[in-house]
Tab-separated table of C-alpha atoms in Angstrom:
chain	number	residue	atom	x	y	z
C	1	ASP	CA	10.902	-12.864	-12.823
C	2	TRP	CA	8.224	-10.605	-10.966
C	3	GLU	CA	4.945	-12.326	-10.201
C	4	SER	CA	1.520	-11.074	-9.733
C	5	VAL	CA	0.128	-11.033	-6.471
C	6	PHE	CA	-2.903	-12.594	-7.742
C	7	GLY	CA	-0.726	-15.282	-9.251
C	8	GLY	CA	1.039	-15.900	-12.673
C	9	PRO	CA	3.546	-13.472	-14.322
C	10	ALA	CA	3.328	-9.574	-13.175
C	11	TRP	CA	4.098	-8.768	-17.155
C	12	THR	CA	1.734	-8.663	-20.056
C	13	ARG	CA	2.308	-7.841	-23.663
C	14	THR	CA	0.260	-5.899	-25.714
C	15	ALA	CA	-0.611	-6.748	-29.234
C	16	GLY	CA	1.203	-4.593	-31.762
C	17	ALA	CA	0.472	-3.234	-35.077
C	18	ASP	CA	-0.816	-5.569	-37.770
C	19	GLY	CA	-0.529	-8.621	-34.964
C	20	ALA	CA	3.249	-8.236	-34.303
C	21	PRO	CA	3.923	-8.303	-30.553
C	22	GLY	CA	3.859	-5.060	-28.653
C	23	GLU	CA	5.175	-3.807	-25.694
C	24	TRP	CA	5.228	-5.215	-22.102
C	25	TYR	CA	3.482	-3.747	-19.172
C	26	LEU	CA	3.538	-4.321	-15.493
C	27	HIS	CA	0.760	-5.296	-13.245
C	28	LEU	CA	1.321	-6.386	-9.847
C	29	PHE	CA	-2.144	-7.231	-9.542
C	30	ALA	CA	-4.734	-8.013	-12.303
C	31	PRO	CA	-3.741	-7.640	-16.007
C	32	GLU	CA	-6.826	-4.864	-16.121
C	33	GLN	CA	-4.981	-2.899	-13.394
C	34	PRO	CA	-1.732	-1.509	-14.932
C	35	ASP	CA	1.201	-0.320	-12.476
C	36	LEU	CA	1.685	3.506	-13.661
C	37	ASN	CA	5.386	4.956	-13.861
C	38	TRP	CA	5.401	7.758	-11.257
C	39	ASP	CA	8.547	8.567	-12.603
C	40	HIS	CA	6.634	10.475	-15.267
C	41	PRO	CA	5.524	13.863	-14.157
C	42	GLU	CA	2.090	13.285	-16.157
C	43	VAL	CA	1.110	10.707	-13.626
C	44	ALA	CA	1.615	12.778	-10.811
C	45	ARG	CA	-0.331	15.732	-12.639
C	46	GLU	CA	-3.243	13.446	-13.347
C	47	PHE	CA	-3.388	12.035	-9.638
C	48	ALA	CA	-3.312	15.449	-8.230
C	49	SER	CA	-6.328	16.295	-10.475
C	50	VAL	CA	-8.329	13.574	-9.277
C	51	LEU	CA	-7.740	14.465	-5.652
C	52	ARG	CA	-8.749	17.920	-6.464
C	53	PHE	CA	-11.895	16.766	-8.063
C	54	TRP	CA	-12.996	15.114	-5.158
C	55	LEU	CA	-11.822	17.676	-2.339
C	56	ASP	CA	-13.617	20.260	-4.118
C	57	LEU	CA	-16.717	18.268	-3.945
C	58	GLY	CA	-16.105	18.262	0.043
C	59	VAL	CA	-14.705	14.699	0.717
C	60	ASP	CA	-12.928	14.731	3.893
C	61	GLY	CA	-10.036	12.342	2.589
C	62	PHE	CA	-8.784	9.130	0.895
C	63	ARG	CA	-7.968	5.520	1.694
C	64	VAL	CA	-5.068	4.907	-0.370
C	65	ASP	CA	-4.933	1.272	-1.387
C	66	VAL	CA	-1.464	-0.074	-1.874
C	67	ALA	CA	-0.041	2.741	-0.762
C	68	HIS	CA	3.323	0.952	-0.509
C	69	GLY	CA	3.603	-0.269	-4.114
C	70	MET	CA	3.831	2.853	-6.449
C	71	VAL	CA	7.340	2.991	-6.690
C	72	LYS	CA	9.761	0.195	-8.083
C	73	ALA	CA	13.646	-0.195	-7.198
C	74	ALA	CA	15.733	1.130	-9.883
C	75	GLY	CA	16.518	-1.432	-12.610
C	76	LEU	CA	13.630	-3.751	-11.586
C	77	PRO	CA	15.780	-6.092	-10.311
C	78	ASP	CA	14.741	-9.913	-10.267
C	79	ILE	CA	13.586	-11.338	-6.696
C	80	GLY	CA	14.773	-14.836	-7.466
C	81	ARG	CA	11.099	-16.277	-7.072
C	82	GLY	CA	11.817	-17.823	-3.859
C	83	GLU	CA	8.135	-17.529	-2.945
C	84	GLN	CA	4.888	-16.098	-4.161
C	85	ALA	CA	4.671	-12.188	-3.912
C	86	LYS	CA	2.172	-11.747	-0.968
C	87	MET	CA	0.201	-8.635	0.098
C	88	ILE	CA	0.551	-9.401	3.830
C	89	GLY	CA	3.771	-10.539	5.144
C	90	THR	CA	7.389	-9.377	5.812
C	91	GLN	CA	8.990	-9.915	2.468
C	92	VAL	CA	11.450	-7.298	1.226
C	93	LEU	CA	10.428	-7.124	-2.342
C	94	PRO	CA	11.791	-4.513	-5.075
C	95	PHE	CA	8.260	-3.332	-5.954
C	96	PHE	CA	6.855	-2.827	-2.525
C	97	ASP	CA	7.842	-0.256	0.315
C	98	GLN	CA	10.294	1.585	-1.866
C	99	ASP	CA	11.517	4.678	-0.160
C	100	GLY	CA	10.340	6.854	-3.090
C	101	VAL	CA	6.967	6.358	-2.525
C	102	HIS	CA	7.231	8.784	0.525
C	103	GLU	CA	7.668	11.810	-1.865
C	104	ILE	CA	4.302	10.849	-3.473
C	105	HIS	CA	2.675	10.687	-0.040
C	106	ARG	CA	4.399	14.257	0.885
C	107	SER	CA	2.906	15.847	-2.186
C	108	TRP	CA	-0.583	14.492	-1.651
C	109	ARG	CA	-0.089	15.901	2.231
C	110	ARG	CA	0.499	19.336	0.800
C	111	LEU	CA	-2.421	19.108	-1.197
C	112	LEU	CA	-4.729	17.871	1.595
C	113	ASP	CA	-3.399	20.663	3.575
C	114	SER	CA	-4.090	23.277	1.024
C	115	TYR	CA	-7.956	22.720	1.710
C	116	ASP	CA	-9.924	24.170	4.686
C	117	GLY	CA	-11.040	21.894	7.376
C	118	GLU	CA	-9.358	18.547	8.242
C	119	ARG	CA	-8.677	16.545	5.304
C	120	ILE	CA	-6.955	13.307	5.685
C	121	GLY	CA	-5.088	10.532	3.962
C	122	VAL	CA	-5.026	6.741	5.422
C	123	ALA	CA	-2.392	4.234	3.953
C	124	GLU	CA	-3.351	0.907	3.403
C	125	ALA	CA	0.496	0.083	3.351
C	126	TRP	CA	2.012	-3.451	3.966
C	127	ALA	CA	5.545	-3.078	5.503
C	128	PRO	CA	7.979	-5.616	6.688
C	129	THR	CA	8.232	-3.808	10.124
C	130	SER	CA	6.700	-1.364	12.622
C	131	GLU	CA	9.335	1.157	11.924
C	132	ARG	CA	9.013	0.987	8.092
C	133	LEU	CA	5.170	1.575	8.725
C	134	ALA	CA	5.875	4.453	10.827
C	135	LEU	CA	7.388	6.255	7.890
C	136	TYR	CA	4.041	6.399	6.203
C	137	VAL	CA	2.655	8.626	9.017
C	138	ARG	CA	5.447	10.978	9.621
C	139	PRO	CA	4.146	14.585	10.074
C	140	ASP	CA	4.509	15.711	6.397
C	141	GLU	CA	2.958	12.646	5.050
C	142	LEU	CA	-0.418	10.585	5.504
C	143	HIS	CA	-2.372	10.982	8.684
C	144	GLN	CA	-2.912	7.148	9.421
C	145	ALA	CA	-1.782	3.563	8.264
C	146	PHE	CA	-3.467	0.230	8.886
C	147	ASN	CA	-1.313	-1.639	11.534
C	148	PHE	CA	-1.057	-5.076	9.543
C	149	GLN	CA	1.820	-5.931	12.072
C	150	PHE	CA	-1.047	-6.219	14.687
C	151	LEU	CA	-3.140	-8.246	12.173
C	152	ARG	CA	-0.486	-10.817	11.836
C	153	CYS	CA	0.010	-11.258	15.076
C	154	PRO	CA	-0.930	-14.860	16.710
C	155	TRP	CA	-3.776	-14.554	19.370
C	156	GLY	CA	-1.776	-14.643	22.579
C	157	ALA	CA	-1.131	-12.090	25.348
C	158	ALA	CA	2.961	-12.254	25.040
C	159	ALA	CA	2.935	-11.980	21.169
C	160	MET	CA	0.237	-9.280	21.343
C	161	ARG	CA	2.099	-7.218	23.848
C	162	GLU	CA	5.331	-7.476	21.902
C	163	VAL	CA	3.503	-6.173	18.620
C	164	ILE	CA	1.667	-3.404	20.710
C	165	ASP	CA	4.933	-2.223	22.328
C	166	GLU	CA	6.800	-2.213	18.936
C	167	SER	CA	3.675	-0.376	17.092
C	168	LEU	CA	3.469	2.362	20.057
C	169	ALA	CA	7.235	2.867	20.086
C	170	ALA	CA	7.489	3.116	16.144
C	171	THR	CA	4.842	5.494	15.813
C	172	ALA	CA	5.610	7.567	18.849
C	173	ALA	CA	8.992	8.136	17.116
C	174	VAL	CA	7.222	10.094	14.431
C	175	GLY	CA	4.362	11.748	16.614
C	176	ALA	CA	1.612	9.793	15.219
C	177	PRO	CA	-1.146	7.481	16.813
C	178	ALA	CA	-1.140	3.637	16.193
C	179	THR	CA	-4.150	1.879	14.872
C	180	TRP	CA	-5.389	-1.486	15.677
C	181	VAL	CA	-6.359	-3.578	12.553
C	182	LEU	CA	-7.647	-7.200	13.033
C	183	SER	CA	-8.932	-7.923	9.569
C	184	ASN	CA	-9.748	-6.361	6.234
C	185	HIS	CA	-10.914	-7.880	2.870
C	186	ASP	CA	-7.549	-9.141	1.951
C	187	VAL	CA	-7.198	-11.781	4.689
C	188	VAL	CA	-9.399	-13.996	6.362
C	189	ARG	CA	-11.535	-12.471	8.959
C	190	HIS	CA	-10.667	-12.527	12.478
C	191	THR	CA	-13.457	-14.584	14.029
C	192	THR	CA	-12.346	-17.577	11.881
C	193	ARG	CA	-8.598	-16.986	12.153
C	194	TYR	CA	-8.813	-16.459	16.155
C	195	GLY	CA	-11.988	-18.332	16.831
C	196	GLY	CA	-11.451	-21.492	14.666
C	197	GLY	CA	-14.493	-21.052	12.960
C	198	GLU	CA	-15.267	-22.636	9.590
C	199	ARG	CA	-13.249	-20.990	6.722
C	200	GLY	CA	-15.538	-18.484	4.827
C	201	LEU	CA	-18.431	-18.421	7.043
C	202	CYS	CA	-17.113	-15.563	9.217
């Protein structure tokens, strides 16, 4: 019963030979963006090849889109369709923030560290808590992560203090710096959200 973050089912069936139904594939976003099976060694090898291509050209690092969404829970369990899956929020879902994703990031960190100079990886990771987000920036994983707990916070001193304290404690526990994110391309910009401006103009 998985649904795409963009709406509608997250499963699409391909056309088989002679018009017969083909196989199903998963896309947590658009049908043109199929999710890959990270249990397959060829996927990991191909991604390492892509990273090396750009690193060999001298890039300083990568922003990893949906860094929390590469590994799915074993058995692909139903979620009950209680609500539409969201990119931002505290939902616990079998296709986001699975522990197995961290081994992928560790392999990428080893690759980044094998190059001269400072090469970094930044996670765009939506996690349900500050503690879960901090796992993405442990010393052997990515260097930074967008702090969307801060983005979700209401504009008020007490609420922001609570999120700041939680974020600092969580990242300090793994020896990483906190980041402070107020908006990105997936949410209404903060001038509109916090300032009461007309939606779409800011």
